[in-house]
Coordinates of C-alpha atoms in Angstrom, one line a residue:
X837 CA -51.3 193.9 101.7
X838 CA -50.1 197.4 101.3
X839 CA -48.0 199.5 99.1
X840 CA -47.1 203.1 100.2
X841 CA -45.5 205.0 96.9
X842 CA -44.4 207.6 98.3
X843 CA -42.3 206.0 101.6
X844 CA -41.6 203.4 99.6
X845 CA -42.8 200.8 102.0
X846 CA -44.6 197.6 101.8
X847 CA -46.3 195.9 103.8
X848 CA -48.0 192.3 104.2
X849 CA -51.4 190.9 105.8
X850 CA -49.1 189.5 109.1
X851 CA -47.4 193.3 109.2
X852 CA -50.7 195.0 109.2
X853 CA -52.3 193.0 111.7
X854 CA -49.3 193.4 114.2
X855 CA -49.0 197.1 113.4
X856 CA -52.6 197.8 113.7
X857 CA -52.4 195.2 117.1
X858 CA -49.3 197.6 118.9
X859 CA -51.1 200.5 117.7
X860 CA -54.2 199.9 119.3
X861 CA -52.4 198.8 122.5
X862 CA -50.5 202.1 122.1
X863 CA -53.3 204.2 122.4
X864 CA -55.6 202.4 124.6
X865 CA -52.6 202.5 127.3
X866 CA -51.2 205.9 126.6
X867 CA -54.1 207.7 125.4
X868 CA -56.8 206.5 127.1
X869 CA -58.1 205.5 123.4
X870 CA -61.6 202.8 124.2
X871 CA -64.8 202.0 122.4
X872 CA -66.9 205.5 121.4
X873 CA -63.4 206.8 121.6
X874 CA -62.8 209.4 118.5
X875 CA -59.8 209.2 116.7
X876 CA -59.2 211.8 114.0
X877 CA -56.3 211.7 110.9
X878 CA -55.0 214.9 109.3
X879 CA -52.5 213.5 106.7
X880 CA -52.2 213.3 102.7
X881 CA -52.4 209.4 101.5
X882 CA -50.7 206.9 103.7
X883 CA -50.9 203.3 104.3
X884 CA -51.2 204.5 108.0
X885 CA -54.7 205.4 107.3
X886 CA -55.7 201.6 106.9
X887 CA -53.4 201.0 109.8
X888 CA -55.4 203.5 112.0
X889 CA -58.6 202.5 110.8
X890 CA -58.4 198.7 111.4
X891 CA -56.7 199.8 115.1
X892 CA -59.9 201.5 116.0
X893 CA -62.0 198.0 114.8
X894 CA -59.3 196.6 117.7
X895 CA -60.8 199.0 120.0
X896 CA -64.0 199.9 119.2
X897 CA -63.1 203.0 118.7
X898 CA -64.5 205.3 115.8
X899 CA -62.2 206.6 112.7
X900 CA -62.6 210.1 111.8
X901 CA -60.1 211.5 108.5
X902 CA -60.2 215.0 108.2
X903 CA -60.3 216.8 104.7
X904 CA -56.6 218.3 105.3
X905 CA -57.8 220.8 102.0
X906 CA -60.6 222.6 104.6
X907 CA -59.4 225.8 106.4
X908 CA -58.3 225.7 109.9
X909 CA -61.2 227.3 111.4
X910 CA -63.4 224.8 109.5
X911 CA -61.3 221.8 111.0
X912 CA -61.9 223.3 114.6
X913 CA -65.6 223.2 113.8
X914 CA -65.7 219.6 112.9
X915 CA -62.6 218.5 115.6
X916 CA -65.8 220.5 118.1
X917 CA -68.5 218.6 116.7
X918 CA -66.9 214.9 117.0
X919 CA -64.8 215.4 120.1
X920 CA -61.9 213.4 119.5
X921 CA -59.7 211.8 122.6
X922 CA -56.4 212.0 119.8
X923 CA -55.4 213.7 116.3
X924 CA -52.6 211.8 114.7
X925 CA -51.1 214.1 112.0
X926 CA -48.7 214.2 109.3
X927 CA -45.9 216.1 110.4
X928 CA -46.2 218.9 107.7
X929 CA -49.4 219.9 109.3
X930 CA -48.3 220.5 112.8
X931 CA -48.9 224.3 112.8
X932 CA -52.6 223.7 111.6
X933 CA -53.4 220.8 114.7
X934 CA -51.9 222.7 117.5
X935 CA -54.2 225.2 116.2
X936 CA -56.7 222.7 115.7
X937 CA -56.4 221.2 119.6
X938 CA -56.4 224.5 121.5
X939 CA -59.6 225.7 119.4
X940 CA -61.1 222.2 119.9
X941 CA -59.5 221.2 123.6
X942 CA -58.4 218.8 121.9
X943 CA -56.4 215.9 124.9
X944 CA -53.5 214.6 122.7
X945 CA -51.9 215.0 119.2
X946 CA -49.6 212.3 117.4
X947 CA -47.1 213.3 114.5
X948 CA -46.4 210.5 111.9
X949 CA -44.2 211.3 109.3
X950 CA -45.1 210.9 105.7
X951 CA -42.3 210.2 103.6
X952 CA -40.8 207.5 106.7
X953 CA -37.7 209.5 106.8
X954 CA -37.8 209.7 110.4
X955 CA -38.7 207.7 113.4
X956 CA -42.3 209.6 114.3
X957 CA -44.3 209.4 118.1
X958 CA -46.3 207.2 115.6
X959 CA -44.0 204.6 115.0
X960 CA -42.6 204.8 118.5
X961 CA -45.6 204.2 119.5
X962 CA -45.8 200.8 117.8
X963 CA -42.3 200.0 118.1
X964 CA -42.9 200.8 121.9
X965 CA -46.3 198.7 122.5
X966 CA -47.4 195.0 122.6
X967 CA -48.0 193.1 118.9
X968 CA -49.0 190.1 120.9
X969 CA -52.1 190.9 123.3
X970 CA -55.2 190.6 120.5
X971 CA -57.9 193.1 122.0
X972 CA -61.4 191.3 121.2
X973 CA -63.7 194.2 121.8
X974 CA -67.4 193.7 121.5
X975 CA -68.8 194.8 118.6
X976 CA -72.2 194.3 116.2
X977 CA -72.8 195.8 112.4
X978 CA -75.0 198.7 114.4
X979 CA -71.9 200.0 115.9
X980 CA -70.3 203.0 114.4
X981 CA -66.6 202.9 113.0
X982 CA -66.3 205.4 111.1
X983 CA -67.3 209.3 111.2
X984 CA -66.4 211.3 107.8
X985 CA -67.5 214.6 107.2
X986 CA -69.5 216.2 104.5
X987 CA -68.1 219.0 102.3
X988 CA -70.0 221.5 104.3
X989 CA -71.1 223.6 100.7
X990 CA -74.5 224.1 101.7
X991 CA -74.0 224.9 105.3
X992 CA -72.2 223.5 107.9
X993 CA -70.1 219.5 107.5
X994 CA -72.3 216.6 108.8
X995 CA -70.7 214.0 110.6
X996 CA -71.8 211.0 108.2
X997 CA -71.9 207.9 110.5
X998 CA -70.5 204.5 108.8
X999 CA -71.1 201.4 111.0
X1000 CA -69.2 198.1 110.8
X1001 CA -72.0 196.7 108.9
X1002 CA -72.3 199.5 106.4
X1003 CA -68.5 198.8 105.6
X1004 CA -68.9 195.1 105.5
X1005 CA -71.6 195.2 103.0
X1006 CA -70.2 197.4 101.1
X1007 CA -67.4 195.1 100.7
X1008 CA -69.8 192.2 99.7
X1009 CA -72.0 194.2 97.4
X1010 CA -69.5 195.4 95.4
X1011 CA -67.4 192.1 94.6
X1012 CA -69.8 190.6 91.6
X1013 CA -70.6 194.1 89.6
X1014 CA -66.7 195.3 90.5
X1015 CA -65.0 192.0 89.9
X1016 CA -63.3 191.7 93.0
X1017 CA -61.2 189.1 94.4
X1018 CA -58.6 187.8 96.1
X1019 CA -55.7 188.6 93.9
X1020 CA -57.2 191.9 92.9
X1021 CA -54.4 194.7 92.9
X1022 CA -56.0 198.8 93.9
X1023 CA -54.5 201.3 92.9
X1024 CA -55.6 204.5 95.0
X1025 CA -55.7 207.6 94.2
X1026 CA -58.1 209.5 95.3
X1027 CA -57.9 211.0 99.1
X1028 CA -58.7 208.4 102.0
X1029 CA -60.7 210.8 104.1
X1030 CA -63.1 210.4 101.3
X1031 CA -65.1 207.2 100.9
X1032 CA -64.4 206.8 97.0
X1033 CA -60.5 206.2 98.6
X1034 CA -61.8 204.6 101.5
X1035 CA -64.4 202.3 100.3
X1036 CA -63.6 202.0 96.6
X1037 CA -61.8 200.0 96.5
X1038 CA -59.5 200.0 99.6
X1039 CA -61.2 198.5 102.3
X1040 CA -63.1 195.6 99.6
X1041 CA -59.6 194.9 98.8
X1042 CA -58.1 194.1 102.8
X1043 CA -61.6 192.0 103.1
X1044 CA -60.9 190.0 100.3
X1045 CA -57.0 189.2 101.2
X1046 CA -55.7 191.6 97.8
X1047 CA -53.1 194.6 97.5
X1048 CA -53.7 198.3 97.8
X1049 CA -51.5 200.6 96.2
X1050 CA -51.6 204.3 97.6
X1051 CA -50.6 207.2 95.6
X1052 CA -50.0 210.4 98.0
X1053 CA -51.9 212.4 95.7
X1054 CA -53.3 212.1 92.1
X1055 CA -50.5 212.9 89.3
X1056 CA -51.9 211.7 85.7
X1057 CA -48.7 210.4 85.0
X1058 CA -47.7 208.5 87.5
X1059 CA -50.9 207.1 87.5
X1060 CA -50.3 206.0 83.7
X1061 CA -46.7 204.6 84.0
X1062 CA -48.0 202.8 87.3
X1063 CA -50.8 200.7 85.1
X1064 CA -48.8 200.7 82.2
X1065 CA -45.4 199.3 83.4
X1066 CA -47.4 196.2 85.3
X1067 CA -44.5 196.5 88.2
X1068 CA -47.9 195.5 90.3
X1069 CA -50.5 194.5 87.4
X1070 CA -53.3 196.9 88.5
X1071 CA -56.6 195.4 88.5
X1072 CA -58.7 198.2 90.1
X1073 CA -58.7 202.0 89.9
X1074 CA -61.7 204.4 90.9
X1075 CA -61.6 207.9 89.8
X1076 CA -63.9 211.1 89.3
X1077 CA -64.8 212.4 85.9
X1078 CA -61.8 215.5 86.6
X1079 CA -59.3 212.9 86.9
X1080 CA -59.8 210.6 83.9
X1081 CA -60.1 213.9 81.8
X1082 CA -56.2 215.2 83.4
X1083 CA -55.3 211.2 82.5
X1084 CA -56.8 211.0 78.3
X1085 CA -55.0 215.2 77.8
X1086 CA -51.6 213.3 79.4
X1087 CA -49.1 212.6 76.6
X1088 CA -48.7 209.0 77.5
X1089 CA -52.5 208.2 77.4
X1090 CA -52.4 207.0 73.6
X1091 CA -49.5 204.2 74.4
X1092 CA -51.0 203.4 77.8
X1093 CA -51.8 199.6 78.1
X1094 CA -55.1 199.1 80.4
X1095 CA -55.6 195.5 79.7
X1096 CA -54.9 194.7 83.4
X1097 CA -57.8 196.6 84.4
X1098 CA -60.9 195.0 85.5

């Protein structure tokens, strides 16, 4: 289901639903975590963004990643406007979210750790919670999940509000015109508080039953060697106009072989 380049781990369809099933037992029993509940993410790529994401589905509660490149008075304004019950946060950012929860009142904070090279409050928290007790909350398409936050260039961030049908859809629309399916491989690259990481093509890929590779942050070539070397055949990769220019001005462009690609 999930490969996570930069900890190393991987992880299948039955891992992910019995992580995502502690985790959201975990904070429903130790931090009060229910359906409306906020639950904010201040980390670089991670397969614990899925993780935390599909928890809240669990719950009913909403998913809200934070843009870690905003300033820390910015974050306050947004943690302000959405009101989260928790902020789980990569450990390198812990100065920024203590700032971040008194400015915000902000109940409780989680640190996961990025690289895996430790055993975080995140992982003790599934390690420490029931895999086996399936929460069925009640929920319709017209129910948000999701919160993510505009850029804020104009003015100040808007709390853009992605239901469960929204996602869904997404997922279907985009399988004919993107060539999705089942044994499609996504390689991700761009940030998951964003919905081009998000929702191209990482959450089409867990609906569909196929693989998501996460890159902690865009390197040209990495990303190169990764389609080239077809360790995990890479079907689909989404970028921006600044990345595909840093990727054809890399020295291995010219002997790059994309056929893989869809």
């Amino acid at each position: 289901a999930m490969v996570d380049l930069y900890s190393h781990r991987e992880f299948t369809y039955r891992d992910m639903e019995l992580r995502t099933t502690s985790l959201a037992n975990g904070l429903a029993r130790n931090m009060k975590v229910k359906k409306g509940s906020r639950v904010a993410l201040l980390a670089n790529n991670t397969t614990d963004y899925l993780e935390i994401e599909f928890a809240c589905l669990k719950l009913g509660a909403v998913f809200v990643p934070l843009n870690w490149r905003l300033s820390v008075p910015e974050l306050i304004y947004i943690a302000s406007d959405c009101n989260p019950t928790v902020i789980i946060y990569e450990d390198i950012f812990l100065e920024a979210v203590e700032k971040i929860r008194k400015g915000a009142c902000v109940p409780e904070i989680i640190e996961l750790s990025g690289d895996g090279s430790h055993l975080s409050a995140y992982e003790k928290l599934i390690d420490q919670s029931d895999s086996t007790i399936e929460r069925k909350t009640d929920v319709t398409h017209d129910d948000l999940w999701i919160i993510m936050y505009t850029s804020g260039t104009t003015g100040r961030p808007k709390g853009a509000m992605i239901t469960h049908g929204m996602t869904f859809w997404n997922c279907v629309n985009l399988i004919k015109p993107h060539h999705l399916s089942t044994d499609m491989v996504n390689l991700c690259v761009l940030p998951l508080f964003h919905t081009g990481g998000l929702n191209c093509y990482c959450n089409p890929a867990v609906h569909l039953g196929g693989i998501n590779v996460i890159m902690r942050s865009f390197d040209a070539g990495d990303c190169l060697k990764l389609i080239h070397e077809g360790e995990y055949d890479i079907s689909h990769f989404l970028a921006v106009p600044t990345v595909f220019l840093f990727m054809s001005q890399h020295p291995l462009f010219n002997e790059t072989d994309f056929r893989t690609l869809k």
